[in-house]
Coordinates of C-alpha atoms in Angstrom, one line a residue:
Chain A
M1 CA 21.5 6.8 -7.2
M2 CA 22.9 5.0 -4.3
K3 CA 23.0 1.6 -6.0
D4 CA 25.6 2.8 -8.5
V5 CA 28.2 2.8 -5.8
T6 CA 30.4 -0.2 -6.3
L7 CA 31.4 -2.0 -3.2
G8 CA 33.1 -5.4 -3.3
Q9 CA 34.3 -4.8 -6.8
Y10 CA 34.9 -8.5 -7.6
F11 CA 35.2 -9.0 -11.4
G12 CA 34.8 -12.6 -12.3
G13 CA 37.4 -14.4 -14.4
N14 CA 39.7 -17.4 -14.6
S15 CA 43.2 -15.9 -14.6
V16 CA 46.1 -17.0 -12.4
L17 CA 45.2 -14.2 -10.0
H18 CA 41.7 -15.4 -9.8
R19 CA 42.7 -19.0 -9.2
A20 CA 45.5 -18.3 -6.7
D21 CA 44.7 -19.0 -3.0
P22 CA 43.3 -15.8 -1.4
R23 CA 45.9 -16.2 1.4
A24 CA 48.7 -16.1 -1.1
K25 CA 47.2 -13.1 -2.8
L26 CA 46.8 -11.3 0.6
L27 CA 50.5 -12.0 1.4
F28 CA 51.5 -10.9 -2.1
S29 CA 49.6 -7.7 -1.7
L30 CA 51.3 -6.9 1.6
L31 CA 54.6 -7.6 0.0
Y32 CA 53.7 -5.3 -2.9
I33 CA 52.8 -2.4 -0.6
V34 CA 55.9 -2.8 1.5
M35 CA 58.2 -3.0 -1.6
L36 CA 56.5 0.0 -3.2
F37 CA 57.9 2.1 -0.4
F38 CA 61.4 0.9 -0.9
V39 CA 61.4 2.1 -4.5
K40 CA 63.6 5.2 -4.7
S41 CA 64.8 5.8 -8.2
A42 CA 63.3 6.5 -11.7
A43 CA 64.4 3.1 -12.9
G44 CA 62.7 1.5 -9.9
F45 CA 59.5 3.3 -10.6
A46 CA 59.6 2.3 -14.3
F47 CA 60.1 -1.3 -13.3
V48 CA 57.2 -1.3 -10.8
T49 CA 55.0 0.4 -13.4
L50 CA 55.8 -2.2 -15.9
F51 CA 55.2 -4.9 -13.3
T52 CA 51.8 -3.5 -12.4
V53 CA 50.8 -3.2 -16.0
F54 CA 51.8 -6.9 -16.3
L55 CA 49.6 -7.7 -13.3
V56 CA 46.6 -5.9 -14.9
L57 CA 47.2 -7.8 -18.2
I58 CA 47.3 -11.3 -16.6
S59 CA 44.3 -10.5 -14.4
G60 CA 42.1 -10.1 -17.5
V61 CA 40.2 -7.3 -15.8
P62 CA 39.5 -4.6 -18.5
V63 CA 41.8 -1.5 -18.1
K64 CA 38.7 0.7 -18.1
I65 CA 37.4 -1.0 -15.0
V66 CA 40.7 -0.9 -13.3
L67 CA 40.9 2.9 -13.9
R68 CA 37.5 3.2 -12.3
S69 CA 38.9 2.2 -9.0
V70 CA 41.4 5.1 -9.3
R71 CA 38.9 7.8 -10.0
P72 CA 37.6 8.3 -6.5
L73 CA 41.2 8.8 -5.4
A74 CA 42.1 11.3 -8.1
L75 CA 41.6 14.2 -5.7
I76 CA 43.8 12.7 -3.0
I77 CA 46.5 11.9 -5.5
A78 CA 46.4 15.4 -6.9
L79 CA 46.4 17.0 -3.4
T80 CA 49.3 14.9 -2.2
A81 CA 51.3 15.8 -5.3
F82 CA 50.4 19.5 -5.0
L83 CA 51.4 19.7 -1.3
N84 CA 54.7 17.9 -2.0
I85 CA 55.6 20.4 -4.7
F86 CA 55.5 23.2 -2.1
W87 CA 56.7 21.5 1.0
T88 CA 59.8 19.7 -0.3
T89 CA 63.1 21.5 -0.2
G90 CA 66.2 20.7 -2.1
D91 CA 69.2 22.2 -3.9
T92 CA 67.8 23.2 -7.3
L93 CA 65.5 26.2 -6.8
L94 CA 63.3 26.6 -9.8
F95 CA 60.8 29.3 -8.8
E96 CA 60.5 31.7 -5.9
W97 CA 57.8 34.2 -5.1
G98 CA 57.2 35.5 -1.6
F99 CA 57.1 32.5 0.7
I100 CA 56.7 30.1 -2.2
H101 CA 59.7 28.1 -3.1
I102 CA 59.6 25.4 -5.7
Y103 CA 62.5 23.0 -6.0
L104 CA 63.2 20.5 -8.7
E105 CA 63.4 17.9 -6.0
G106 CA 59.9 18.9 -4.9
I107 CA 58.5 18.3 -8.4
I108 CA 60.3 14.9 -8.7
F109 CA 59.1 13.9 -5.2
A110 CA 55.6 14.9 -6.0
L111 CA 55.6 12.9 -9.2
F112 CA 57.0 9.9 -7.5
M113 CA 54.5 10.2 -4.7
A114 CA 51.5 10.4 -7.1
L115 CA 52.8 7.5 -9.1
R116 CA 53.3 5.5 -5.9
I117 CA 49.7 6.0 -4.7
L118 CA 48.4 5.3 -8.2
L119 CA 50.4 2.0 -8.4
L120 CA 49.3 1.1 -4.9
V121 CA 45.6 1.4 -5.8
V122 CA 45.9 -0.3 -9.2
G123 CA 48.1 -3.1 -7.9
M124 CA 45.9 -3.8 -4.9
S125 CA 42.7 -3.8 -6.9
V126 CA 44.0 -6.3 -9.5
A127 CA 45.9 -8.5 -7.1
L128 CA 43.1 -8.5 -4.5
T129 CA 39.8 -6.8 -4.8
Y130 CA 39.0 -7.4 -8.4
T131 CA 40.1 -11.0 -8.4
T132 CA 39.0 -12.2 -4.9
T133 CA 35.5 -12.4 -3.7
P134 CA 34.9 -10.7 -0.3
L135 CA 34.1 -14.0 1.2
A136 CA 37.3 -15.6 0.1
L137 CA 39.1 -12.6 1.4
T138 CA 37.7 -12.9 4.9
D139 CA 38.4 -16.6 4.8
A140 CA 42.0 -15.9 4.0
I141 CA 42.2 -13.3 6.8
E142 CA 40.8 -15.8 9.3
E143 CA 43.2 -18.5 8.2
L144 CA 46.2 -16.2 8.3
L145 CA 45.4 -14.9 11.7
S146 CA 44.4 -18.3 13.1
P147 CA 47.7 -18.6 15.1
L148 CA 46.4 -15.7 17.2
K149 CA 43.6 -18.1 18.4
K150 CA 46.3 -19.6 20.7
V151 CA 46.4 -16.3 22.6
H152 CA 42.6 -16.1 22.8
V153 CA 42.0 -13.6 20.1
P154 CA 38.5 -14.2 18.7
V155 CA 39.7 -14.5 15.1
H156 CA 36.7 -16.5 13.9
D157 CA 34.2 -14.0 15.4
F158 CA 35.9 -11.1 13.7
A159 CA 35.9 -12.9 10.4
M160 CA 32.2 -13.7 10.8
M161 CA 31.5 -10.1 11.6
M162 CA 33.3 -8.9 8.5
T163 CA 31.5 -11.5 6.4
I164 CA 28.1 -10.4 7.7
A165 CA 28.9 -6.8 7.4
M166 CA 29.9 -7.2 3.7
R167 CA 26.9 -9.4 3.0
F168 CA 24.6 -6.7 4.2
I169 CA 26.1 -3.7 2.4
P170 CA 24.0 -4.2 -0.8
T171 CA 20.9 -4.9 1.3
L172 CA 21.4 -1.7 3.2
I173 CA 22.0 0.3 0.1
E174 CA 18.7 -1.1 -1.4
E175 CA 17.0 -0.2 1.8
T176 CA 18.3 3.3 1.7
D177 CA 17.1 3.7 -1.8
K178 CA 13.6 2.6 -0.8
I179 CA 13.4 4.9 2.3
M180 CA 14.7 7.8 0.2
D181 CA 12.0 7.2 -2.3
A182 CA 9.3 6.9 0.4
Q183 CA 10.4 10.2 2.0
K184 CA 10.6 11.9 -1.4
A185 CA 7.1 10.8 -2.0
R186 CA 6.2 12.7 1.1
G187 CA 7.9 15.8 -0.3
A188 CA 11.4 15.4 1.2
D189 CA 14.0 17.6 -0.4
F190 CA 17.6 16.4 -0.2
E191 CA 19.1 18.8 -2.6
S192 CA 18.3 22.4 -1.7
G193 CA 19.1 24.3 1.4
G194 CA 22.3 25.0 3.4
L195 CA 24.5 22.5 5.2
V196 CA 22.3 22.4 8.3
E197 CA 19.1 21.9 6.3
K198 CA 20.7 19.1 4.3
A199 CA 21.9 17.4 7.4
K200 CA 18.4 17.7 8.9
A201 CA 16.8 16.3 5.8
L202 CA 18.8 13.1 6.4
I203 CA 17.1 12.4 9.7
P204 CA 14.0 10.9 8.1
I205 CA 16.3 8.5 6.2
L206 CA 18.8 7.6 8.9
I207 CA 16.3 6.8 11.7
P208 CA 14.3 4.2 9.7
L209 CA 17.6 2.8 8.3
F210 CA 19.0 2.3 11.8
V211 CA 15.8 0.8 13.1
S212 CA 15.6 -1.7 10.3
A213 CA 19.3 -2.5 10.5
F214 CA 19.0 -3.3 14.2
K215 CA 15.9 -5.4 13.6
R216 CA 17.7 -7.2 10.8
A217 CA 20.6 -7.9 13.1
D218 CA 18.3 -9.3 15.7
D219 CA 16.5 -11.5 13.2
L220 CA 19.8 -12.8 11.8
A221 CA 21.1 -13.6 15.3
V222 CA 18.0 -15.6 16.0
A223 CA 18.2 -17.4 12.6
M224 CA 21.8 -18.3 13.2
E225 CA 21.0 -19.7 16.7
C226 CA 18.2 -21.7 15.1
R227 CA 20.8 -23.3 13.0
C228 CA 22.9 -24.0 16.0
Y229 CA 25.7 -21.5 15.4
R230 CA 27.9 -21.4 18.4
G231 CA 31.1 -19.7 17.3
G232 CA 34.1 -21.1 15.5
E233 CA 35.0 -24.0 17.8
G234 CA 34.9 -27.3 16.0
R235 CA 33.4 -25.7 12.9
T236 CA 34.4 -27.2 9.6
K237 CA 34.4 -25.6 6.1
L238 CA 32.7 -26.5 2.9
K239 CA 35.5 -25.1 0.9
E240 CA 38.8 -25.5 2.5
L241 CA 41.7 -23.4 1.2
H242 CA 44.6 -25.3 -0.4
Y243 CA 47.7 -23.9 -2.0
G244 CA 48.2 -25.0 -5.6
K245 CA 50.2 -24.4 -8.8
C246 CA 48.9 -20.9 -9.2
D247 CA 50.4 -20.0 -5.8
L248 CA 53.8 -21.3 -6.9
L249 CA 53.5 -19.1 -9.9
L250 CA 52.6 -16.1 -7.7
L251 CA 55.6 -16.9 -5.6
A252 CA 57.8 -16.8 -8.7
I253 CA 56.3 -13.5 -9.7
S254 CA 56.9 -12.1 -6.3
T255 CA 60.5 -13.2 -6.3
V256 CA 61.0 -11.4 -9.7
F257 CA 59.3 -8.4 -8.3
V258 CA 61.5 -8.1 -5.1
A259 CA 64.7 -8.9 -7.0
G260 CA 63.8 -6.3 -9.7
I261 CA 63.3 -3.6 -7.1
I262 CA 66.5 -4.4 -5.2
L263 CA 68.5 -4.5 -8.5
C264 CA 67.1 -1.1 -9.6
N265 CA 67.9 0.4 -6.2
V266 CA 71.4 -0.9 -6.2
F267 CA 72.5 -0.6 -9.8
L268 CA 70.3 2.2 -11.3
P269 CA 70.0 4.8 -8.6
Y270 CA 69.6 7.8 -11.1
I271 CA 67.1 10.5 -10.2
S272 CA 66.4 9.1 -6.8
I273 CA 64.7 10.5 -3.7
Chain B
M1 CA -13.2 12.8 -16.7
T2 CA -9.6 11.6 -17.1
I3 CA -7.3 12.9 -14.4
L4 CA -4.2 10.8 -15.2
E5 CA -3.1 9.7 -18.6
L6 CA 0.0 7.7 -19.7
S7 CA 0.9 7.7 -23.3
D8 CA 3.5 5.4 -24.8
V9 CA 5.6 5.3 -21.6
C10 CA 8.7 3.2 -21.8
Y11 CA 11.4 2.6 -19.1
T12 CA 14.5 0.5 -18.9
Y13 CA 16.6 0.0 -15.8
D14 CA 20.4 0.3 -16.2
K15 CA 20.0 1.5 -19.7
G16 CA 23.1 1.1 -21.9
T17 CA 24.7 -1.5 -19.7
P18 CA 24.7 -5.3 -20.2
E19 CA 22.2 -5.6 -17.3
A20 CA 19.7 -3.4 -19.1
N21 CA 16.2 -4.5 -18.1
E22 CA 13.1 -3.3 -19.8
A23 CA 10.6 -2.7 -17.1
L24 CA 7.8 -0.9 -19.0
S25 CA 7.1 -1.0 -22.7
H26 CA 4.7 1.3 -24.4
I27 CA 2.2 1.8 -21.6
D28 CA -1.0 3.6 -22.5
L29 CA -3.4 4.2 -19.7
K30 CA -6.2 6.4 -18.6
I31 CA -7.4 6.8 -15.0
E32 CA -10.8 8.4 -14.4
K33 CA -11.2 11.0 -11.7
G34 CA -12.7 9.7 -8.5
S35 CA -12.4 6.1 -9.5
M36 CA -10.8 3.2 -7.6
T37 CA -8.6 1.2 -9.9
G38 CA -6.9 -2.0 -9.1
L39 CA -3.5 -3.0 -10.6
I40 CA -2.8 -6.7 -10.7
G41 CA 0.3 -8.6 -11.9
H42 CA 3.1 -10.8 -10.9
T43 CA 6.1 -9.8 -8.9
G44 CA 8.5 -8.2 -11.4
C45 CA 5.9 -7.4 -14.0
G46 CA 6.6 -3.7 -13.7
K47 CA 3.8 -2.6 -11.3
S48 CA 6.1 -0.9 -8.8
T49 CA 8.0 0.8 -11.6
L50 CA 4.7 2.1 -13.0
L51 CA 3.7 3.4 -9.6
R52 CA 7.1 5.2 -9.3
M53 CA 6.4 6.8 -12.6
L54 CA 3.1 8.3 -11.5
N55 CA 4.6 10.6 -8.9
G56 CA 7.8 11.3 -10.7
L57 CA 10.2 9.2 -8.7
L58 CA 11.3 7.7 -12.0
R59 CA 11.3 9.6 -15.2
P60 CA 10.1 7.7 -18.3
D61 CA 12.7 7.2 -21.1
S62 CA 10.1 8.1 -23.6
G63 CA 6.4 8.9 -23.5
K64 CA 4.4 11.2 -21.4
I65 CA 2.6 11.2 -18.1
L66 CA -0.2 13.8 -18.1
L67 CA -1.8 14.9 -14.8
D68 CA -4.9 16.9 -15.5
G69 CA -3.7 17.2 -19.1
K70 CA -0.3 18.6 -18.2
D71 CA 3.0 16.8 -18.6
I72 CA 4.4 16.2 -15.1
W73 CA 7.9 16.5 -16.5
E74 CA 7.3 19.9 -18.2
N75 CA 9.2 21.6 -15.5
P76 CA 11.5 19.0 -13.7
K77 CA 12.3 21.4 -10.9
E78 CA 8.7 21.5 -9.9
I79 CA 8.4 17.7 -9.7
S80 CA 8.0 17.8 -5.9
K81 CA 4.7 19.6 -6.4
V82 CA 3.5 16.6 -8.4
R83 CA 4.4 14.4 -5.5
F84 CA 2.0 16.4 -3.3
R85 CA -0.8 15.9 -5.9
V86 CA 0.0 12.2 -6.5
G87 CA 0.6 10.5 -3.1
L88 CA 2.5 7.3 -3.2
V89 CA 2.4 4.7 -0.4
M90 CA 5.2 2.3 -1.0
Q91 CA 5.3 -1.4 -0.2
Y92 CA 5.7 -2.0 3.6
P93 CA 5.5 1.7 4.3
E94 CA 5.9 1.2 8.0
Y95 CA 9.7 1.3 7.4
Q96 CA 9.5 5.0 6.6
L97 CA 8.3 6.0 10.1
F98 CA 10.9 8.1 11.9
D99 CA 9.6 10.9 14.0
E100 CA 9.1 11.0 17.8
T101 CA 5.3 10.7 17.7
V102 CA 2.8 9.4 15.3
R103 CA 1.4 12.8 15.0
A104 CA 4.7 14.4 14.0
D105 CA 5.3 11.6 11.5
I106 CA 2.0 12.1 9.8
A107 CA 2.7 15.8 9.8
Y108 CA 6.0 15.4 7.8
G109 CA 4.3 15.5 4.4
P110 CA 2.1 18.5 5.1
K111 CA 5.1 20.3 6.7
N112 CA 7.1 19.8 3.5
M113 CA 4.1 21.4 1.7
K114 CA 4.8 24.5 3.9
L115 CA 1.2 24.6 5.2
D116 CA 0.4 26.6 8.4
E117 CA 0.2 24.9 11.8
Q118 CA -3.6 24.9 12.0
E119 CA -4.0 23.4 8.6
I120 CA -1.4 20.7 9.4
A121 CA -3.1 19.8 12.7
R122 CA -6.5 19.6 10.9
R123 CA -5.1 17.4 8.2
V124 CA -3.3 15.1 10.6
E125 CA -6.5 14.5 12.5
A126 CA -8.5 13.9 9.3
A127 CA -5.9 11.5 7.9
A128 CA -5.6 9.6 11.1
S129 CA -9.3 9.1 11.2
F130 CA -9.4 7.9 7.6
A131 CA -6.6 5.4 8.3
G132 CA -8.4 4.2 11.4
L133 CA -5.9 5.4 14.0
T134 CA -7.5 6.3 17.3
P135 CA -6.5 9.7 18.8
D136 CA -4.7 8.1 21.8
L137 CA -2.2 6.5 19.4
L138 CA -1.2 9.9 17.9
D139 CA 1.0 10.8 20.8
K140 CA 2.8 7.5 21.0
S141 CA 6.1 6.8 19.4
P142 CA 5.6 5.1 16.0
F143 CA 7.9 2.3 17.2
E144 CA 5.5 1.4 20.0
L145 CA 2.7 0.6 17.6
S146 CA 1.7 -2.9 16.4
G147 CA 2.5 -3.9 12.8
G148 CA -1.0 -3.1 11.5
Q149 CA -1.1 0.3 13.3
K150 CA 2.3 1.2 11.9
R151 CA 1.0 0.4 8.4
R152 CA -2.0 2.7 9.0
A153 CA 0.2 5.5 10.4
A154 CA 2.3 5.3 7.3
I155 CA -0.7 5.5 5.0
A156 CA -2.1 8.4 7.0
G157 CA 1.3 10.1 6.5
V158 CA 0.5 10.2 2.7
M159 CA -3.2 10.8 3.1
A160 CA -2.4 13.9 5.2
M161 CA -1.0 15.6 2.0
Q162 CA -4.5 15.2 0.7
P163 CA -3.3 14.1 -2.8
E164 CA -5.8 14.2 -5.6
I165 CA -4.5 10.7 -6.6
L166 CA -3.6 8.2 -3.9
V167 CA -1.5 5.4 -5.1
L168 CA -0.8 2.4 -2.9
D169 CA 1.5 -0.5 -3.5
E170 CA 0.1 -3.6 -1.7
P171 CA -1.2 -1.7 1.3
A172 CA -2.6 -4.8 2.9
A173 CA 0.4 -7.2 2.4
G174 CA 1.2 -9.3 5.4
L175 CA -1.8 -8.2 7.4
D176 CA -4.5 -10.4 9.0
P177 CA -8.0 -10.4 7.4
K178 CA -9.3 -7.8 9.8
G179 CA -6.3 -5.5 9.1
R180 CA -6.9 -5.9 5.3
E181 CA -10.5 -5.1 5.7
D182 CA -9.8 -2.0 7.8
I183 CA -7.3 -0.6 5.4
F184 CA -9.4 -1.1 2.3
A185 CA -12.5 0.2 4.1
G186 CA -10.5 3.3 5.1
L187 CA -9.4 3.8 1.5
E188 CA -12.9 3.5 0.2
R189 CA -14.1 6.1 2.8
Y190 CA -11.2 8.4 1.9
R191 CA -12.1 8.2 -1.8
R192 CA -15.8 8.8 -1.2
E193 CA -15.4 11.7 1.2
S194 CA -12.5 13.6 -0.4
G195 CA -13.3 12.8 -4.0
A196 CA -9.8 11.5 -4.6
T197 CA -8.8 9.0 -7.2
V198 CA -7.3 5.8 -5.8
I199 CA -5.0 3.3 -7.5
V200 CA -4.1 0.2 -5.6
V201 CA -1.9 -2.8 -6.2
S202 CA -3.0 -6.0 -4.6
H203 CA -2.4 -9.7 -5.1
S204 CA -5.8 -10.5 -3.5
M205 CA -8.4 -11.0 -6.2
E206 CA -11.0 -10.9 -3.4
D207 CA -10.0 -7.4 -2.4
M208 CA -9.9 -6.3 -6.0
A209 CA -13.4 -7.7 -6.6
R210 CA -14.7 -5.9 -3.5
Y211 CA -13.3 -2.5 -3.9
C212 CA -12.1 -1.7 -7.4
E213 CA -14.5 -1.1 -10.2
R214 CA -11.8 -1.0 -12.9
L215 CA -8.9 -3.4 -13.1
I216 CA -5.6 -3.3 -14.9
V217 CA -3.6 -6.5 -15.4
M218 CA 0.1 -6.1 -16.2
N219 CA 2.4 -8.8 -17.6
D220 CA 6.0 -8.4 -18.6
G221 CA 6.1 -4.7 -18.5
A222 CA 3.0 -4.2 -20.6
I223 CA -0.8 -3.8 -20.1
Y224 CA -2.2 -7.3 -20.5
M225 CA -5.9 -6.7 -19.8
E226 CA -7.8 -3.7 -18.8
G227 CA -11.5 -3.0 -18.1
T228 CA -14.3 -3.4 -15.6
Q229 CA -14.4 -6.3 -13.2
A230 CA -16.7 -8.2 -15.5
Q231 CA -14.4 -7.7 -18.5
V232 CA -11.3 -8.9 -16.6
F233 CA -12.8 -11.6 -14.5
G234 CA -15.0 -12.7 -17.4
E235 CA -11.9 -14.2 -19.0
P236 CA -10.5 -16.6 -16.4
E237 CA -8.5 -18.6 -19.0
K238 CA -6.7 -15.5 -20.1
L239 CA -5.8 -14.7 -16.4
M240 CA -4.8 -18.2 -15.8
Q241 CA -2.3 -18.1 -18.7
I242 CA -0.2 -15.6 -16.8
G243 CA -0.6 -17.5 -13.5
L244 CA -3.3 -15.3 -12.1
G245 CA -6.9 -16.2 -11.4
V246 CA -10.3 -15.1 -10.5
P247 CA -11.7 -14.7 -6.9
E248 CA -12.3 -18.0 -5.1
V249 CA -16.0 -17.4 -4.9
T250 CA -16.2 -16.9 -8.7
R251 CA -14.6 -20.3 -9.2
L252 CA -17.1 -21.8 -6.8
V253 CA -19.9 -20.2 -8.7
A254 CA -18.5 -21.6 -12.0
K255 CA -18.5 -25.1 -10.5
L256 CA -22.1 -24.7 -9.3
R257 CA -23.1 -23.6 -12.8
E258 CA -21.5 -26.6 -14.2
G259 CA -23.6 -28.6 -11.8
G260 CA -26.7 -27.0 -13.2
M261 CA -27.4 -24.2 -10.8
P262 CA -28.9 -21.2 -12.5
L263 CA -26.4 -18.6 -11.3
S264 CA -25.1 -15.6 -13.1
P265 CA -21.4 -15.8 -14.1
D266 CA -20.5 -12.3 -12.9
I267 CA -20.4 -13.0 -9.2
Y268 CA -17.1 -11.8 -7.7
T269 CA -17.8 -11.3 -4.0
V270 CA -19.0 -13.5 -1.2
E271 CA -21.8 -11.0 -0.6
A272 CA -23.1 -11.2 -4.2
A273 CA -22.8 -15.0 -4.1
K274 CA -24.8 -15.1 -0.9
A275 CA -27.5 -12.9 -2.3
A276 CA -27.8 -15.1 -5.4
L277 CA -27.6 -18.4 -3.6
L278 CA -30.0 -17.8 -0.7
P279 CA -33.2 -17.6 -2.8
L280 CA -32.1 -20.6 -4.8
L281 CA -31.7 -22.6 -1.6
G282 CA -35.0 -21.4 -0.2
G283 CA -33.4 -19.2 2.4
E284 CA -35.1 -16.1 3.7
R285 CA -32.4 -13.6 4.7
A286 CA -30.4 -12.1 1.9

């Protein structure tokens, strides 16, 4: 059913990663992504893999749950690897048949590419999505982008929009479930038929869903106005963000991470791409 | 004659996860053909889960649901046929309206049954009349209707399938007294004229007393009480224990009896109370 879809995968806990400031985690995640693309050699990948495993361990999120975030991407990872095997050229030809040429470099490149995506997803999930509530995350984005307010970018409004959107995802999923049940009770059939029939069968779900989403948005706007919401100007926060000890620790971890990658690239450039 | 029978039906949401939540435990139930049965219980007592069982939207973990003596899950591929025989009107059904006109929306169910055009048109007219929709409303967009009219259009959409059993989850919730009355009167007329069986959930003991001859009370996923109005309303203490009660007028009659008025305890509707009280007070018109 629809409700099995996990969105906002926050997994509660009290680890360093959970306690760190969401702004710090967001910056750390950006650094992690950027550095991941500087990794070039086998030693570098080994280091980043170990580092990511370390992140998973300190996050306290069960490995099984972390792997669940990879599953939806398995196809993309496999496809990327597959394409890279055939498209990369190099010096060591391993296999040739008609227009298909497979080089050793292609296989290595494909493996590295797959590993990179895998690490990207796992690292981002434990550093950010599993350990940060969606609300804390939007808060962090708002804070980090707040300098843009000087040039009249409506940062607060964007953050509020994101918060509201995320808040209503579960509600909309529940609503979809209900409407699907109601139409099934009237004999709707979502499974059989060709593509066109299947798309047509969605109309009785989508229209009521849109109607109620618009109505909900209207109601919410009125309710917010009733509580005197008038944008971000002069608005204070119940929970202000403060950097703390955990953020220093995260800074130390990031330093080790960056240094490790640079060292691997410089001193252990074996099997590199 | 029994048309619908549940034997030892159990259901747990999210089975096998830490959030497992037993919604129904060992439900045994028999519904008589052509009857109007009321289902009462608190929010979260399992009523809505039970209703979803009846037309196969949910499949019981164990136990059987027999429609006319046949297990509805005997052939899971044919479950949509069961849904045409057991029509379910969900809570706040006006949210399911989608088509361009009320007429087309009511026709959605019969169309899914693959009936021919003439039969569909006939059924739409009949269902609209049972639900109390005037013909001029049929060509309007469902989104132009008032709240009460939308509700009736949605009920008509299920009635148009002419199900043998019509199941409704709080069909009158959030409506004004006139709206409630219209909906229940329409249901009663539908039951009488088409011979269908009706099962209805409501929180209003007054509606239950007026329209349902048999009552089922659920609590914590199990059948708590079951029987005729007199059997269920005859034990107000037992109902009170789970936070339910008897109709207001029955409470009034109980007070009057305490005060020495020779009234019968089994008075559940205002009409019955009026008929019993007028002669006692020396009135003429009953």
